[in-house]
Coordinates of C-alpha atoms and ligand atoms in Angstrom, one line a residue:
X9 CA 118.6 75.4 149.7
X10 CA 118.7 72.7 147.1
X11 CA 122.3 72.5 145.9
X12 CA 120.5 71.9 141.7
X13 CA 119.4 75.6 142.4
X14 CA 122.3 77.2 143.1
X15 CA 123.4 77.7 139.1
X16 CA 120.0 78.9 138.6
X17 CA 120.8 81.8 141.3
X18 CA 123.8 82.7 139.7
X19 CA 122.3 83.5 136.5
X20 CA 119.7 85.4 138.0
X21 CA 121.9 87.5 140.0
X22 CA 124.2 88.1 137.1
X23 CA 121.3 89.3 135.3
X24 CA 120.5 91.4 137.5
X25 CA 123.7 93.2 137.6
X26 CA 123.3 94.5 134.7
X27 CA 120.4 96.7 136.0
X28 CA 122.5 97.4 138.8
X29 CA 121.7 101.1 140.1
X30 CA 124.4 103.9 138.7
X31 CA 125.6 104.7 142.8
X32 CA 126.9 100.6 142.6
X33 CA 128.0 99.6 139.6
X34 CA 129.1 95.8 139.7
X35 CA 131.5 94.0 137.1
X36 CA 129.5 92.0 134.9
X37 CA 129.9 88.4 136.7
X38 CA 131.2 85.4 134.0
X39 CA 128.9 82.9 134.5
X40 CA 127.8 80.1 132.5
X41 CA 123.9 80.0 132.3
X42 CA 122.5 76.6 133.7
X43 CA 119.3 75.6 132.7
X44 CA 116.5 76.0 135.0
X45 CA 115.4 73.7 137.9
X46 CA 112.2 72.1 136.5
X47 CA 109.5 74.1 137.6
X48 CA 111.1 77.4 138.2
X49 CA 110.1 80.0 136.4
X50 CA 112.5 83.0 135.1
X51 CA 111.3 86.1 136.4
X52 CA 111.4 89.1 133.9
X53 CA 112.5 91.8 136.2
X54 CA 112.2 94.8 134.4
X55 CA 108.4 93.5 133.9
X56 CA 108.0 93.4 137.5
X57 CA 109.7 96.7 138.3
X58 CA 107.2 98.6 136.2
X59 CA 104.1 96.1 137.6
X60 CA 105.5 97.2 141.2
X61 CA 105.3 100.9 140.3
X62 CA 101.9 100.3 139.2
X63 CA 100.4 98.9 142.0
X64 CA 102.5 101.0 144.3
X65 CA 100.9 104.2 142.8
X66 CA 97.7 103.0 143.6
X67 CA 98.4 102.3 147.3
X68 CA 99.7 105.4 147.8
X69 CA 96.9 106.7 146.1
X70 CA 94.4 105.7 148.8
X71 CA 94.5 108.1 151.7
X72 CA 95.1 106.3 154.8
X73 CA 96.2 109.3 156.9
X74 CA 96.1 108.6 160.3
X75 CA 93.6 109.6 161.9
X76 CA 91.0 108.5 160.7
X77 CA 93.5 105.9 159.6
X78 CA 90.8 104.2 156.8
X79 CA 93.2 101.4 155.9
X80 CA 90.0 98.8 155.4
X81 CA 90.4 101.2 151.8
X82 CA 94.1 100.1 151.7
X83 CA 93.3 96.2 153.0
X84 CA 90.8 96.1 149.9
X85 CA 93.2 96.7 147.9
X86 CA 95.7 94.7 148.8
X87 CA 93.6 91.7 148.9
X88 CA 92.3 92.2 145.3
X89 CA 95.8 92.3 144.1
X90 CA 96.6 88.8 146.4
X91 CA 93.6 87.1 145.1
X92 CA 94.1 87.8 141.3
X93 CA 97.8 85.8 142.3
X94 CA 95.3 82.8 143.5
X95 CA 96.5 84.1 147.5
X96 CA 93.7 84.0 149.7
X97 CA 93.3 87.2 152.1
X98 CA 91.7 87.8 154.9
X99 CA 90.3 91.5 156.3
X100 CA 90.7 91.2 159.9
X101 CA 90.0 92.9 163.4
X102 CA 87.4 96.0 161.4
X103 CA 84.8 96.1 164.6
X104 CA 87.8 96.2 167.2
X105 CA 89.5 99.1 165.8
X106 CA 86.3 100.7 164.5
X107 CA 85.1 101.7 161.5
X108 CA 87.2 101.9 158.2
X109 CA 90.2 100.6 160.1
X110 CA 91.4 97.4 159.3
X111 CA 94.5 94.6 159.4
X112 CA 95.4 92.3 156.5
X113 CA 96.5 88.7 156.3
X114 CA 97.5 86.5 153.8
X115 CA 100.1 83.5 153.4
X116 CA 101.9 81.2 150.8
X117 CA 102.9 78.2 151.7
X118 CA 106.4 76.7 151.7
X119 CA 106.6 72.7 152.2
X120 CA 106.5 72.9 155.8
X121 CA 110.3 71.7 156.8
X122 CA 111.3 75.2 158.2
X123 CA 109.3 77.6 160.3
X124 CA 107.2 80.7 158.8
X125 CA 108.9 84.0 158.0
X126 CA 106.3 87.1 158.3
X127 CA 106.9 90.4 156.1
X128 CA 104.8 93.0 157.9
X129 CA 103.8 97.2 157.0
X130 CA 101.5 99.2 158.4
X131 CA 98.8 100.6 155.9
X132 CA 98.2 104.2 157.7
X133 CA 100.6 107.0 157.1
X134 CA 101.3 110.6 158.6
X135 CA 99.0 113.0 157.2
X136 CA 100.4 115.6 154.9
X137 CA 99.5 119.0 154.2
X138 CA 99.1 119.7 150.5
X139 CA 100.1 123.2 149.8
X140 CA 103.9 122.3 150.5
X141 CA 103.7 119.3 147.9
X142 CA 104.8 119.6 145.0
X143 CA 102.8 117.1 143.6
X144 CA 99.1 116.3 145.6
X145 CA 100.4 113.8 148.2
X146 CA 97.9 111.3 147.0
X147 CA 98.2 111.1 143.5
X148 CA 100.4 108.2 143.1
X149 CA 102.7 110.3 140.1
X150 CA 105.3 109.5 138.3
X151 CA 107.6 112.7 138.0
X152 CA 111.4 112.6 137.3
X153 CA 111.9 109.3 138.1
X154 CA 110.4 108.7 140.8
X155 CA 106.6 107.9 142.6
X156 CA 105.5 110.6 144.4
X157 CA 103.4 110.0 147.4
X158 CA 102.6 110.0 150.8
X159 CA 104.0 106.5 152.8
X160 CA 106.4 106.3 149.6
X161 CA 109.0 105.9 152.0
X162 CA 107.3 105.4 155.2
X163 CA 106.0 103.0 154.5
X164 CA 103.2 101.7 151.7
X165 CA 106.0 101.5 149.1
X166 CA 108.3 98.8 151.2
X167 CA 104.8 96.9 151.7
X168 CA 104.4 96.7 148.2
X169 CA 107.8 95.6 147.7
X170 CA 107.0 93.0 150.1
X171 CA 104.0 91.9 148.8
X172 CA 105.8 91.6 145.1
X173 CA 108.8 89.9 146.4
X174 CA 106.1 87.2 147.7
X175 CA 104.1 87.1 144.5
X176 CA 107.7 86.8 142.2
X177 CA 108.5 83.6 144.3
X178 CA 105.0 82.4 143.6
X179 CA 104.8 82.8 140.4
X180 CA 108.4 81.7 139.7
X181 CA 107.7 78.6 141.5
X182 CA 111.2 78.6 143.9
X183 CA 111.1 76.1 146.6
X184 CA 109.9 77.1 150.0
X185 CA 110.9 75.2 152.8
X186 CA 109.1 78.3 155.2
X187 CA 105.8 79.6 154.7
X188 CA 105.6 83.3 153.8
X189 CA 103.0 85.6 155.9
X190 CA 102.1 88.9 154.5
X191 CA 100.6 91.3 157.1
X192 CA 99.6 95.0 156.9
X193 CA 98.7 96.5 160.3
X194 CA 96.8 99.3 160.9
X195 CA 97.5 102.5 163.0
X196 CA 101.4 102.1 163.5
X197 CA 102.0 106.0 163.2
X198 CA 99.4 106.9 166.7
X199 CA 98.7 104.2 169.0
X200 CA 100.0 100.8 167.4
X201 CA 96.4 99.4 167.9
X202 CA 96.1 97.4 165.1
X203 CA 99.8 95.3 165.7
X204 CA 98.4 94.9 169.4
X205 CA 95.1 94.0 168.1
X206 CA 96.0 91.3 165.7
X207 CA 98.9 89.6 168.2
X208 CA 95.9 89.4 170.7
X209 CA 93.2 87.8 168.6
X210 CA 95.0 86.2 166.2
X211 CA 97.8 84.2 167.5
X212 CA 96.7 80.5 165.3
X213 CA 97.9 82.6 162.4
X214 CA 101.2 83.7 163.6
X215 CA 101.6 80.6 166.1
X216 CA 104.4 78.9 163.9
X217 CA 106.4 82.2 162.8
X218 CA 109.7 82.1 163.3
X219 CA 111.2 85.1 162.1
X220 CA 109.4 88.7 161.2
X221 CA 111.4 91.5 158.5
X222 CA 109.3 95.1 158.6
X223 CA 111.0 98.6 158.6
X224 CA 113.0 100.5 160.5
X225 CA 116.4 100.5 159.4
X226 CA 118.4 102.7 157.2
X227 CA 120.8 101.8 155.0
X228 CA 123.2 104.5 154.8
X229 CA 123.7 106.6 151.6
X230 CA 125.3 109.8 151.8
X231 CA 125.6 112.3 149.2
X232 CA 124.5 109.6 146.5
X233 CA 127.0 106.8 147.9
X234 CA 126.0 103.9 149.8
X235 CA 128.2 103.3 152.6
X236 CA 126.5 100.0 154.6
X237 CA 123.7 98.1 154.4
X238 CA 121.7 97.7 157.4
X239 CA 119.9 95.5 159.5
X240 CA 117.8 96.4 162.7
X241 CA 118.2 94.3 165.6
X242 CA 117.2 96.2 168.5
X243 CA 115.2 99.1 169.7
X244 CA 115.1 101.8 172.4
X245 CA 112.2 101.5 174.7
X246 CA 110.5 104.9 175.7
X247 CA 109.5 105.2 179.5
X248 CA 108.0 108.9 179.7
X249 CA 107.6 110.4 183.5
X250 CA 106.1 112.9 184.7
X251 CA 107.7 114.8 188.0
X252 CA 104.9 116.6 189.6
X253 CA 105.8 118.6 192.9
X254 CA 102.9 119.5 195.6
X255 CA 103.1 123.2 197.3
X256 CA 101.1 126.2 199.1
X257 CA 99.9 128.6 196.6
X258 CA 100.4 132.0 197.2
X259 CA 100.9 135.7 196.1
X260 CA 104.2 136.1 194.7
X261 CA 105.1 139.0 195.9
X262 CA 105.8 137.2 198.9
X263 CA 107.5 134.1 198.6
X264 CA 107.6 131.3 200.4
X265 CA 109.2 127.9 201.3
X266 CA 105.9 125.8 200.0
X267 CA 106.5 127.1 196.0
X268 CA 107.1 123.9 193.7
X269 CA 108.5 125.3 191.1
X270 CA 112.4 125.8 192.1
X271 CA 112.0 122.4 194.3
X272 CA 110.8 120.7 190.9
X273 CA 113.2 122.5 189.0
X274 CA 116.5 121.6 191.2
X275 CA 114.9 117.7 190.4
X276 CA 114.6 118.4 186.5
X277 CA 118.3 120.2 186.8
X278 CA 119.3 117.3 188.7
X279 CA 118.5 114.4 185.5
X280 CA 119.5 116.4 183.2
X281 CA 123.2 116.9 184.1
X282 CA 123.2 113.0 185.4
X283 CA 125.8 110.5 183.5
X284 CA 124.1 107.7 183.0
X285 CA 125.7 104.3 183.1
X286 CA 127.3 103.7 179.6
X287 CA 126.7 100.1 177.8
X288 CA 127.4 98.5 175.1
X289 CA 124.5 96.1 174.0
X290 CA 125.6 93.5 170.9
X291 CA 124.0 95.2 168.2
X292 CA 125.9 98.3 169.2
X293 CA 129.1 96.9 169.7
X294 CA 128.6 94.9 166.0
X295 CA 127.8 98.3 164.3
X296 CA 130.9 100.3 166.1
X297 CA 133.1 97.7 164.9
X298 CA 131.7 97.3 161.5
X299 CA 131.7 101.2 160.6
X300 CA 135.0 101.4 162.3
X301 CA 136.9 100.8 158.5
X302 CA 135.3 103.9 157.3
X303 CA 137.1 105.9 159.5
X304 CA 141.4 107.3 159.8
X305 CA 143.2 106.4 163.0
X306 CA 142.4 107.2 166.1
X307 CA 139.3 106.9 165.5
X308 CA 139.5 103.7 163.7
X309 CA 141.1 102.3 166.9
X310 CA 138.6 103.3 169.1
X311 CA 135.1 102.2 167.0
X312 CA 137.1 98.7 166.9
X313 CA 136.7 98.3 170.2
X314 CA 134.4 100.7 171.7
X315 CA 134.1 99.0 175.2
X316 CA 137.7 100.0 175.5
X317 CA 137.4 103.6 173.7
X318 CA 135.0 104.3 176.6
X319 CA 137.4 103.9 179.1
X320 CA 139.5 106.8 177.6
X321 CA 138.6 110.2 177.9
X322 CA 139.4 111.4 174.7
X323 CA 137.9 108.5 173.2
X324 CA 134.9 108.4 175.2
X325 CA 134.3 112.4 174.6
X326 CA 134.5 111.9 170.6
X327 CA 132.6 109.2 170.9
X328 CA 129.1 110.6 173.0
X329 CA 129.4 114.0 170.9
X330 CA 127.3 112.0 168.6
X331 CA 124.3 112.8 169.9
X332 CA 123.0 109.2 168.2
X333 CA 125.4 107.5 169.2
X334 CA 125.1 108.9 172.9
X335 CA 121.7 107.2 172.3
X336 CA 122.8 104.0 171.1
X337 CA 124.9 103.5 174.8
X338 CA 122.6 104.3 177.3
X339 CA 119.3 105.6 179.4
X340 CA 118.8 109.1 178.0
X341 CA 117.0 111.7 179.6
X342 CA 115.6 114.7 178.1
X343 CA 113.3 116.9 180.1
X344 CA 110.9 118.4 177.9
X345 CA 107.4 119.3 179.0
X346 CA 107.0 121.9 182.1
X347 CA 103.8 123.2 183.7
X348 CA 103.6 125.5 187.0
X349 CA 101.9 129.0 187.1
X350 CA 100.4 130.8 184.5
X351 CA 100.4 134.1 185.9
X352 CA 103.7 136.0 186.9
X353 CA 102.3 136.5 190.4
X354 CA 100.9 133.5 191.5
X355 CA 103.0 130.8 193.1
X356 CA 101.1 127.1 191.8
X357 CA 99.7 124.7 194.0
X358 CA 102.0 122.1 191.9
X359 CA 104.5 122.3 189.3
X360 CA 105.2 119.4 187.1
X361 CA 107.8 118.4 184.6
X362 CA 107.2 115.7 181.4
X363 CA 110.8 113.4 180.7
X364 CA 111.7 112.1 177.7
X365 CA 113.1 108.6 178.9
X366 CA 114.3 106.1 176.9
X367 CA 116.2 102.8 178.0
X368 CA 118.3 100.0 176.3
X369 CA 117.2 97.1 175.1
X370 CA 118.2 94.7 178.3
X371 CA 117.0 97.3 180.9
X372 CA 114.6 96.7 183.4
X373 CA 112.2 99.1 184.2
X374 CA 112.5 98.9 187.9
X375 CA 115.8 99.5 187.9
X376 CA 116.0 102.5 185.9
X377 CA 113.5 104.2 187.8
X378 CA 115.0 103.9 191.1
X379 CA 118.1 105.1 189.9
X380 CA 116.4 108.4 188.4
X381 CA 114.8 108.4 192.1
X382 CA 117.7 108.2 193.4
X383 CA 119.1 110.8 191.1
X384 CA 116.6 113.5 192.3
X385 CA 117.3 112.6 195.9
X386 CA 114.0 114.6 197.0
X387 CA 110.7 112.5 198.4
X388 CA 108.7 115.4 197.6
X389 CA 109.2 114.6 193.6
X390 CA 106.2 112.1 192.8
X391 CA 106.9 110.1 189.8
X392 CA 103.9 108.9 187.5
X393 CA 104.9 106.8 184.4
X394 CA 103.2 107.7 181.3
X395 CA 104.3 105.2 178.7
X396 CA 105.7 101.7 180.2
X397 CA 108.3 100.0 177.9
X398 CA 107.4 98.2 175.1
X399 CA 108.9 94.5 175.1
X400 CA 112.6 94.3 174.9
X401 CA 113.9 93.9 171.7
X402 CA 117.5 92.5 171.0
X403 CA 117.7 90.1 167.8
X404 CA 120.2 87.4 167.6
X405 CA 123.5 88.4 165.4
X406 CA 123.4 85.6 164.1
X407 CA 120.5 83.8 162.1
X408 CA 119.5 82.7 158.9
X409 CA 117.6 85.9 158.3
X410 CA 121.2 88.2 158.9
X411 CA 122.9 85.5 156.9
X412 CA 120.0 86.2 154.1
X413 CA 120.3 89.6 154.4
X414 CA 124.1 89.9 154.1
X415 CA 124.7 87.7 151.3
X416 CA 121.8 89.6 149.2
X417 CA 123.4 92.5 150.3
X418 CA 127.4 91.4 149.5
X419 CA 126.4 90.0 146.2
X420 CA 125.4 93.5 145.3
X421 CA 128.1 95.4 146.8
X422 CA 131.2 92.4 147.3
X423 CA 133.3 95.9 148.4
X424 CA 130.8 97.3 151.5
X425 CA 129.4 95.7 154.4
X426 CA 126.2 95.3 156.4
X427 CA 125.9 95.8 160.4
X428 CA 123.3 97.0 162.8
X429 CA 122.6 100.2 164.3
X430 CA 120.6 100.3 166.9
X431 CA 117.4 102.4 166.7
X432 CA 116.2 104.8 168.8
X433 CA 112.9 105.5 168.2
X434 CA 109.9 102.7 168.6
X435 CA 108.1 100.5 166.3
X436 CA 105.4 97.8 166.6
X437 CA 108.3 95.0 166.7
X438 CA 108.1 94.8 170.1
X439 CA 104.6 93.9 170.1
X440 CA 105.8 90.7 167.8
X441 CA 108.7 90.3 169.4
X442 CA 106.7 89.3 173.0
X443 CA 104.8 86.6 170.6
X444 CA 107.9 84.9 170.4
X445 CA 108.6 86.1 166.9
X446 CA 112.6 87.1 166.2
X447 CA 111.8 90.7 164.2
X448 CA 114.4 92.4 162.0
X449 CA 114.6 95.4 160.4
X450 CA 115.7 95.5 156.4
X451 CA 115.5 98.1 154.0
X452 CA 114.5 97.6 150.8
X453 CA 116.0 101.0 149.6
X454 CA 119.1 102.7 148.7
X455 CA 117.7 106.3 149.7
X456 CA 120.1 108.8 150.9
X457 CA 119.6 110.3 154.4
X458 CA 118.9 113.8 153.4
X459 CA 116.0 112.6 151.1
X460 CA 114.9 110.0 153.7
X461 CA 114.8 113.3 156.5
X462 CA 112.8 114.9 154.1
X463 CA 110.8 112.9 152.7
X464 CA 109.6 110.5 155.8
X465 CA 106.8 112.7 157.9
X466 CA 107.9 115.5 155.6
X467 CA 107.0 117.0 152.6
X468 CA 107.4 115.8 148.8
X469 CA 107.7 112.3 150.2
X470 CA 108.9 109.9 147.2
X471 CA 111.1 107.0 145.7
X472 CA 112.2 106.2 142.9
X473 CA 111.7 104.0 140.4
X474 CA 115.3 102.8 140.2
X475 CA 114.3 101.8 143.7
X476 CA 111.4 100.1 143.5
X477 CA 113.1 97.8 140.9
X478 CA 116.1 97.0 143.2
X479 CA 113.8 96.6 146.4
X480 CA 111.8 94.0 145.1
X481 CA 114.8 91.8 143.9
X482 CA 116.7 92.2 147.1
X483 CA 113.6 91.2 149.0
X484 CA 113.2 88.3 146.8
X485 CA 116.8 87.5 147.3
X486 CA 116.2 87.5 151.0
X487 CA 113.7 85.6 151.1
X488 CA 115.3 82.9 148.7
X489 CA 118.5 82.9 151.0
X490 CA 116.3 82.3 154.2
X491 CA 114.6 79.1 152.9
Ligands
ZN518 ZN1 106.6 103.6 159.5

């Protein structure tokens, strides 16, 4: 950043303190206004909270439930909004998805000295059932305070808080040394076809795209307080099986040795009492000893330095009674799916079992499966893989985009912190990720966890417009602090 623009920054974050949200109140910082940089535009934020909100409410009122998906509706509109900024768009990939599905495109350029950075959403959402709404999930209202709508959270509302955050620095006129790419994929919520699809035919557009921000992270807020910020880093990769045993069918009032049911069942017994191998992958380790402050002694101790806490029982025991945080350190396994007979008296031909795997970051997929081979001990147990692992996904710790993040984050919270949980569900990143792109997780929100449960592939899914005000500055803060 050019050091004439720093002054300018201070006055626009001091400004903006005194919208701060009523959950973080800041002191009002003493800073002497400088005059502005010539040819940078002062934003009127307040202006652009309520223009947000606008155009927000009529995203979320285009249905884009998936399926059909229909997000060529939801491209459309985004590009008219681009091009009335003077930002050319581009509707790509229609015919390969099929009708009415769509991905978007569109770019501002920086001056070329620094590589791109690409903000990307999907544009379908879960569908929702309207007779538990309280408001009709696609009506874009404003009730309360907040926007009520479908992919409020999850997530139309962070797109459009993406794609204002990109049309502030525009029109303000701020220095870019990296191009910014705006991208809205289509079907992220069923098969991830339109990430896959665009990676595959498009990669001139995202060949010089260094870094990627989309969701899935959560900033924690409990109970109205926010405790971190957060910044995704690394994903779980599933790696579903299915266990299918072969046997003699037969009348079960006389069994025999050739039933597959209790030989597949001793094998689905068998994973899902096996320890698996704990790790600690950098992310992990980062968010342990981040969170660790927010916690009394022992436990203090032991998130400091969770490598070590494993190595003691007590430790270890408080430690993987989080069922999420059992996640975050190794290979789970959860057996859920089983088929065999469907009569009481007939012993099956074959009895299978569907397993919920999901593996770290670093793991290879060989490995993992010999070792649940080698758990169920039994050549009779056929393995089939039904979902292969995405790409791994492990962020650098450090970067300009983390550095971004945590000083937009600091300057609006100097007392808290930001780290990185790991996630352990999937999103497209991977698919960017194997592009050569560094993806990251931010969220744009202060939403607190029982709201976010609720809303996000729930009902009475919504965000308010306190929200969408501080979302679109902190975006526009992060993407400053990455030029
Ligand atoms: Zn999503």
């Amino acid at each position: 950043m050019m050091p004439k623009m720093i002054p300018l920054l201070r006055s626009l974050i001091a400004g903006f303190s005194l919208l701060a949200l009523a959950w973080a109140p800041l002191p009002a910082q003493r800073t002497t206004p400088a005059p502005a940089p010539v040819g940078v535009r002062p934003i009127d934020w307040p202006a652009l909270a309520e223009e947000t909100t606008r155009i927000m409410a009529g995203y979320l009122k285009i249905d884009t439930s998936n399926l059909p998906g229909n997000e060529l509706a939801g491209a459309l509109y985004l590009k008219d909004v681009l091009e009335r900024e003077g930002i050319e768009a581009q509707i790509l990939d229609t015919a390969a998805l099929g009708t009415g599905r769509a991905n978007i495109y569109a770019r501002i350029k920086g001056n070329g000295s620094k590589k791109a950075i690409a903000l990307v959403h999907h544009i379908d959402v879960v569908p929702a059932t309207p007779s538990f709404w309280t408001v009709p999930p696609f009506s874009g209202e404003i009730r309360d305070g907040f926007l009520w709508g479908r992919g409020a959270l999850d997530m139309k509302g962070h797109g459009i808080v993406q794609l204002m955050a990109m049309i502030a620095l525009k029109r303000s006129g701020v220095p870019l040394n990296r191009d910014i790419v705006f991208i809205g994929n289509a079907d992220e919520e069923l098969g991830s076809t339109g990430a896959v699809v665009f990676v595959r035919d498009h990669p001139e557009l995202i060949r010089d795209v260094e870094y990627l921000l989309t969701e899935k992270t959560l900033n924690d807020v409990r109970d109205g307080k926010l405790v971190h910020f957060s910044i995704g880093v690394a994903e779980k990769r599933t790696f579903w099986q299915r266990l299918t045993v072969q046997g003699v069918p037969s009348h079960g009032s006389m069994p025999t040795k050739q039933n597959p049911v209790p030989r597949l069942v001793a094998a689905v017994h068998r994973l899902a009492t096996f320890e698996t191998p704990l790790e600690v992958t950098p992310g992990v380790e980062r968010y342990f000893r981040d969170i660790a402050r927010t916690y009394d002694e022992p436990q203090r101790s032991w998130l400091s330095d969770v490598r070590r806490a494993l190595d003691d029982s007590t430790a270890r025991a408080w430690i993987l009674d989080n069922s999420t945080w059992n996640a975050y350190l190794r290979v789970t396994i959860a057996p859920t799916v089983l088929a065999g007979s469907n009569k009481t008296n007939v012993i099956p031909p074959e009895a299978s079992a569907e397993v919920d795997v999901r593996i770290l970051p670093h793991h290879n997929r060989d490995s993992v499966l010999a070792m649940l081979k080698r758990v169920v001990n039994d050549t009779a147990v056929h393995f089939t893989t039904l979902i292969e692992p995405k790409a791994p996904l492990e962020s650098p710790l450090e970067s300009p985009v983390v550095r971004a993040i945590e000083r937009a984050a600091l300057e609006r919270r100097p007392d808290l912190f930001v780290t990185t949980p790991l996630l352990n569900g999937a999103t497209d990143r991977p698919t960017y990720q194997a592009a050569g792109i560094l993806t990251y997780a931010v969220d744009p929100f202060l939403v607190d966890v029982a709201e976010d449960r609720m809303g996000v592939h729930g009902n009475n899914e919504r965000i308010s417009l306190e929200n969408i005000g501080f979302g679109v500055k902190y975006l526009y803060d992060i993407l400053r602090y990455v030029q």
